[in-house]
CSV table of C-alpha atoms in Angstrom, one decimal:
chain,number,residue,atom,x,y,z
A,135,ILE,CA,9.8,15.1,3.3
A,136,ALA,CA,13.1,13.9,3.3
A,137,PRO,CA,11.6,11.1,6.1
A,138,LEU,CA,8.6,10.8,3.8
A,139,ALA,CA,11.4,10.1,0.7
A,140,CYS,CA,13.1,7.4,2.8
A,141,ILE,CA,10.2,5.7,4.0
A,142,PHE,CA,8.8,5.6,0.1
A,143,ILE,CA,12.2,4.3,-1.0
A,144,ILE,CA,12.0,1.4,1.5
A,145,ASN,CA,8.7,0.6,0.8
A,146,ILE,CA,9.4,0.0,-2.7
A,147,ILE,CA,12.9,-1.7,-2.6
A,148,LEU,CA,11.2,-4.5,-0.1
A,149,GLY,CA,8.2,-4.8,-2.4
A,150,ASN,CA,10.3,-5.6,-5.2
A,151,VAL,CA,12.7,-8.1,-3.2
A,152,SER,CA,9.4,-10.0,-1.9
A,153,LEU,CA,8.7,-11.1,-5.3
A,154,ASP,CA,12.1,-12.5,-5.7
A,155,TYR,CA,10.9,-14.9,-3.4
A,156,VAL,CA,6.8,-15.0,-3.3
A,157,PRO,CA,4.1,-14.7,-6.2
A,158,VAL,CA,2.5,-11.2,-6.8
A,159,SER,CA,-0.8,-12.6,-5.8
A,160,PHE,CA,0.8,-13.5,-2.2
A,161,MET,CA,2.6,-10.5,-1.8
A,162,GLN,CA,-0.7,-8.2,-2.5
A,163,THR,CA,-3.0,-10.3,-0.2
A,164,VAL,CA,-0.2,-9.8,2.6
A,165,LYS,CA,-0.1,-6.1,1.6
A,166,SER,CA,-4.1,-6.5,2.4
A,167,SER,CA,-3.1,-5.8,6.2
A,168,VAL,CA,-1.9,-2.1,5.7
A,169,PRO,CA,-5.3,-0.9,6.9
A,170,ALA,CA,-4.7,-2.6,10.2
A,171,PHE,CA,-1.3,-1.4,10.6
A,172,THR,CA,-2.7,2.0,9.7
A,173,TYR,CA,-5.7,1.6,12.2
A,174,VAL,CA,-3.3,0.4,14.8
A,175,MET,CA,-0.4,3.2,14.5
A,176,GLN,CA,-2.9,6.3,14.5
A,177,VAL,CA,-4.9,5.2,17.6
A,178,LEU,CA,-1.3,4.6,19.5
A,179,LEU,CA,-0.6,8.0,18.3
A,180,GLY,CA,-3.4,9.6,19.5
A,181,HIS,CA,-4.9,10.6,16.1
A,182,ARG,CA,-7.7,8.4,16.0
A,183,LEU,CA,-9.9,6.8,18.7
A,184,PHE,CA,-10.3,3.3,19.4
A,185,GLU,CA,-13.7,2.2,18.1
A,186,ILE,CA,-14.9,-1.9,18.7
A,187,ASP,CA,-16.8,-1.7,15.4
A,188,THR,CA,-14.1,-0.4,13.2
A,189,ALA,CA,-11.5,-2.6,14.9
A,190,GLY,CA,-14.1,-5.3,14.4
A,191,ALA,CA,-14.3,-4.6,10.4
A,192,LEU,CA,-10.4,-5.1,10.3
A,193,VAL,CA,-10.4,-8.4,12.1
A,194,PRO,CA,-11.3,-10.5,8.7
A,195,VAL,CA,-8.5,-8.2,7.1
A,196,VAL,CA,-5.8,-9.8,9.4
A,197,LEU,CA,-7.5,-13.4,9.6
A,198,GLY,CA,-7.6,-13.9,5.7
A,199,VAL,CA,-4.0,-12.6,5.4
A,200,MET,CA,-3.2,-15.6,8.1
A,201,LEU,CA,-5.0,-17.8,6.2
A,202,ALA,CA,-3.2,-17.0,2.9
A,203,SER,CA,0.3,-16.8,4.0
A,204,TRP,CA,-0.9,-20.3,6.2
A,205,THR,CA,-1.5,-22.3,3.1
A,206,GLU,CA,0.6,-20.7,0.3
A,207,VAL,CA,2.4,-23.2,-1.7
A,208,ASN,CA,5.2,-21.2,-2.8
A,209,PHE,CA,5.7,-19.5,0.9
A,210,ASN,CA,9.4,-18.2,1.5
A,211,MET,CA,9.8,-16.5,4.6
A,212,ILE,CA,12.0,-13.9,3.4
A,213,GLY,CA,9.6,-12.8,0.8
A,214,PHE,CA,7.1,-13.1,3.5
A,215,MET,CA,8.7,-11.1,5.8
A,216,CYS,CA,9.8,-8.6,3.2
A,217,ALA,CA,6.1,-8.1,2.4
A,218,VAL,CA,5.0,-7.6,6.3
A,219,VAL,CA,7.5,-4.9,6.7
A,220,ALA,CA,6.6,-3.4,3.3
A,221,SER,CA,3.1,-3.4,4.8
A,222,VAL,CA,4.0,-1.6,8.2
A,223,THR,CA,5.9,0.9,5.4
A,224,THR,CA,3.2,1.2,3.6
A,225,ALA,CA,1.1,2.4,6.6
A,226,ILE,CA,3.6,4.7,8.0
A,227,GLN,CA,4.1,6.4,4.2
A,228,SER,CA,0.3,7.0,4.2
A,229,ILE,CA,0.4,8.8,7.5
A,230,VAL,CA,3.2,10.7,7.0
A,231,SER,CA,1.4,11.9,3.7
A,232,GLY,CA,-2.1,12.6,5.7
A,233,PHE,CA,0.2,14.8,7.8
A,234,LEU,CA,1.9,16.8,5.1
A,235,LEU,CA,-1.5,16.9,3.0
A,236,THR,CA,-4.4,17.8,5.6
A,237,GLY,CA,-1.9,18.9,8.3
A,238,ASN,CA,-0.8,22.6,8.9
A,239,LEU,CA,1.3,22.5,5.6
A,240,LYS,CA,-1.7,21.4,3.5
A,241,MET,CA,0.5,20.8,0.8
A,242,ASP,CA,-1.1,20.3,-2.8
A,243,PRO,CA,-0.4,16.4,-4.2
A,244,VAL,CA,1.7,18.1,-7.1
A,245,ASN,CA,4.2,19.7,-4.9
A,246,LEU,CA,4.4,16.7,-2.6
A,247,VAL,CA,5.4,14.7,-5.7
A,248,TYR,CA,7.7,17.3,-7.2
A,249,ASN,CA,9.3,17.7,-3.8
A,250,LEU,CA,9.6,14.1,-3.2
A,251,SER,CA,11.1,13.1,-6.2
A,252,PRO,CA,14.5,14.4,-6.2
A,253,ILE,CA,15.0,13.3,-2.4
A,254,ALA,CA,14.1,10.0,-3.8
A,255,ILE,CA,16.5,9.8,-6.5
A,256,VAL,CA,19.4,11.2,-4.7
A,257,LEU,CA,18.6,8.8,-2.0
A,258,LEU,CA,18.5,6.2,-4.7
A,259,LEU,CA,21.7,7.0,-6.8
A,260,PRO,CA,24.5,5.6,-4.3
A,261,LEU,CA,22.3,2.2,-3.9
A,262,VAL,CA,22.0,1.5,-7.5
A,263,TRP,CA,26.0,2.6,-7.9
A,264,PHE,CA,27.3,-0.4,-4.9
A,265,MET,CA,25.0,-2.8,-5.6
A,266,GLU,CA,23.7,-3.1,-9.2
A,267,TYR,CA,26.3,-1.1,-11.2
A,268,ASP,CA,28.7,-3.8,-12.0
A,269,ALA,CA,25.9,-6.5,-12.5
A,270,PHE,CA,24.1,-3.9,-14.8
A,271,MET,CA,27.4,-3.3,-16.8
A,272,ALA,CA,28.5,-6.8,-17.4
A,273,GLU,CA,24.9,-7.5,-18.9
A,274,TYR,CA,24.2,-4.2,-20.8
A,275,ASP,CA,24.6,-5.6,-24.2
A,276,THR,CA,22.4,-8.3,-23.5
A,277,HIS,CA,19.5,-7.0,-21.8
A,278,VAL,CA,19.3,-3.3,-22.5
A,279,THR,CA,16.8,-3.3,-25.5
A,280,VAL,CA,14.6,-1.0,-27.0
A,281,GLU,CA,11.6,-3.1,-25.6
A,282,LEU,CA,13.5,-2.7,-22.0
A,283,LEU,CA,13.8,1.0,-22.5
A,284,VAL,CA,9.8,1.3,-23.9
A,285,LEU,CA,9.0,-0.9,-20.9
A,286,LEU,CA,10.5,1.3,-18.4
A,287,THR,CA,9.3,4.5,-19.6
A,288,ILE,CA,5.6,3.0,-19.3
A,289,SER,CA,6.6,1.8,-15.6
A,290,SER,CA,8.0,5.1,-14.7
A,291,VAL,CA,4.8,7.2,-16.3
A,292,VAL,CA,2.4,4.7,-14.6
A,293,ALA,CA,4.3,5.1,-11.3
A,294,PHE,CA,4.0,8.8,-11.5
A,295,LEU,CA,0.5,8.8,-12.1
A,296,LEU,CA,-0.3,6.4,-9.6
A,297,ASN,CA,1.9,9.0,-6.9
A,298,MET,CA,-0.1,11.5,-8.1
A,299,ALA,CA,-3.6,9.1,-7.6
A,300,VAL,CA,-2.4,8.1,-4.1
A,301,PHE,CA,-1.7,11.8,-2.6
A,302,PHE,CA,-4.9,13.0,-4.0
A,303,ALA,CA,-7.0,10.2,-2.6
A,304,ILE,CA,-5.6,10.7,1.0
A,305,LYS,CA,-5.7,14.5,0.8
A,306,SER,CA,-10.0,14.1,-0.6
A,307,THR,CA,-10.7,11.4,1.9
A,308,SER,CA,-8.5,9.8,5.0
A,309,THR,CA,-5.4,8.1,5.6
A,310,LEU,CA,-7.2,4.5,6.7
A,311,THR,CA,-10.2,5.1,4.5
A,312,PHE,CA,-7.6,5.0,1.6
A,313,THR,CA,-5.4,2.0,2.8
A,314,VAL,CA,-9.0,0.1,2.9
A,315,ALA,CA,-9.9,1.0,-0.4
A,316,GLY,CA,-6.6,0.5,-1.7
A,317,ASN,CA,-7.4,-3.3,-1.3
A,318,LEU,CA,-9.8,-2.6,-4.5
A,319,LYS,CA,-6.9,-2.8,-6.2
A,320,VAL,CA,-5.5,-5.9,-4.5
A,321,VAL,CA,-8.1,-7.7,-5.6
A,322,PHE,CA,-7.4,-6.9,-9.6
A,323,VAL,CA,-3.7,-7.4,-9.2
A,324,ILE,CA,-4.4,-10.9,-7.4
A,325,VAL,CA,-6.9,-12.0,-10.4
A,326,ILE,CA,-4.6,-10.5,-12.9
A,327,SER,CA,-1.3,-12.1,-11.5
A,328,VAL,CA,-2.7,-15.8,-11.1
A,329,SER,CA,-4.6,-15.2,-14.8
A,330,ILE,CA,-0.7,-14.4,-16.5
A,331,PHE,CA,1.8,-16.3,-14.3
A,332,ARG,CA,-0.4,-19.3,-13.4
A,333,ASN,CA,0.9,-19.8,-9.8
A,334,GLU,CA,-1.0,-22.5,-7.6
A,335,VAL,CA,-3.9,-21.0,-5.3
A,336,SER,CA,-5.2,-24.0,-2.8
A,337,VAL,CA,-8.7,-23.6,-1.5
A,338,ILE,CA,-7.7,-22.1,2.0
A,339,ASN,CA,-5.5,-19.9,0.4
A,340,ALA,CA,-8.6,-18.7,-2.1
A,341,LEU,CA,-10.6,-18.7,1.5
A,342,GLY,CA,-8.0,-16.3,3.1
A,343,ILE,CA,-8.1,-14.1,0.3
A,344,VAL,CA,-12.0,-13.8,0.1
A,345,THR,CA,-11.9,-13.3,3.4
A,346,THR,CA,-9.7,-10.6,3.1
A,347,ILE,CA,-11.6,-8.7,0.5
A,348,PHE,CA,-14.9,-9.3,2.9
A,349,GLY,CA,-13.0,-7.4,5.8
A,350,CYS,CA,-12.5,-4.6,3.1
A,351,TRP,CA,-16.0,-4.6,2.5
A,352,TRP,CA,-17.4,-4.5,6.4
A,353,TYR,CA,-15.0,-1.4,7.0
A,354,ASN,CA,-16.5,0.2,4.2
A,355,ALA,CA,-19.8,-0.4,5.7
A,356,VAL,CA,-19.0,0.4,9.1
A,357,LEU,CA,-17.6,3.9,7.9
A,358,TYR,CA,-20.5,4.7,6.1
A,359,ARG,CA,-23.0,4.3,8.8
A,360,GLN,CA,-20.5,6.5,11.2
A,361,LYS,CA,-20.9,9.0,8.2
A,362,GLN,CA,-24.3,8.9,8.6
A,363,ASN,CA,-24.7,9.0,12.4
A,364,ALA,CA,-22.1,11.9,12.5
A,365,ALA,CA,-24.3,13.7,10.0
A,366,LEU,CA,-27.5,13.1,11.8
A,367,GLN,CA,-26.3,13.8,15.1
A,368,ASN,CA,-25.3,17.5,13.3
A,369,LYS,CA,-28.7,18.1,11.9
A,370,LEU,CA,-30.1,17.3,15.5
A,371,SER,CA,-27.6,19.8,17.3
A,372,LEU,CA,-28.4,22.5,14.4
A,373,ILE,CA,-32.5,22.0,15.1
A,374,HIS,CA,-32.0,22.1,19.2
A,375,ILE,CA,-29.8,25.4,18.6
């Protein structure tokens, strides 16, 4: 669980750092590449067979991210690299979570969050002390308000519910399916962020986002067909028996 806590922290930190340099919509588009990273890692680790149709379905996802990155008006290399590395750590986090939830341990999602959170807090406290404590205390009187405390409380509750939903989804489906389905969230985040922050989106940038979404839909179609074929083969094998 400790390695998962480290990966979880790195993922959150890199995601927040990237938002200092690039818009939310761009960061979320880059993170749409998580299914591709997840698939490649699973194949390399030997936990999944290489399948042409599955790999082909993930090609539009990668191309879409490349298009969106290439034409991003507010592109920043630091923000882009943080988002890419955060995508890799998200893929690793999903795979490790899958091992803990569906492997030999078969942990319950509630117990996983219960054991993960204290380790994450212990790992984060030294970073907060050395990197943010002085700045926080210097601006305490002007920035710490009731409104901020309410927002932090709401954010904490939402983060807890998100983690629970993530682990339940991984346990109920599969690691790769979860990461692809998670791109539906990306669509909502992109639309909402563009509506709120009014960041500029070019035509090719929008094409990249649409291509990425199409890749997610294609993957789901391929996965559904594979499950249907597997179910049909099981029925035929039972008939022959």
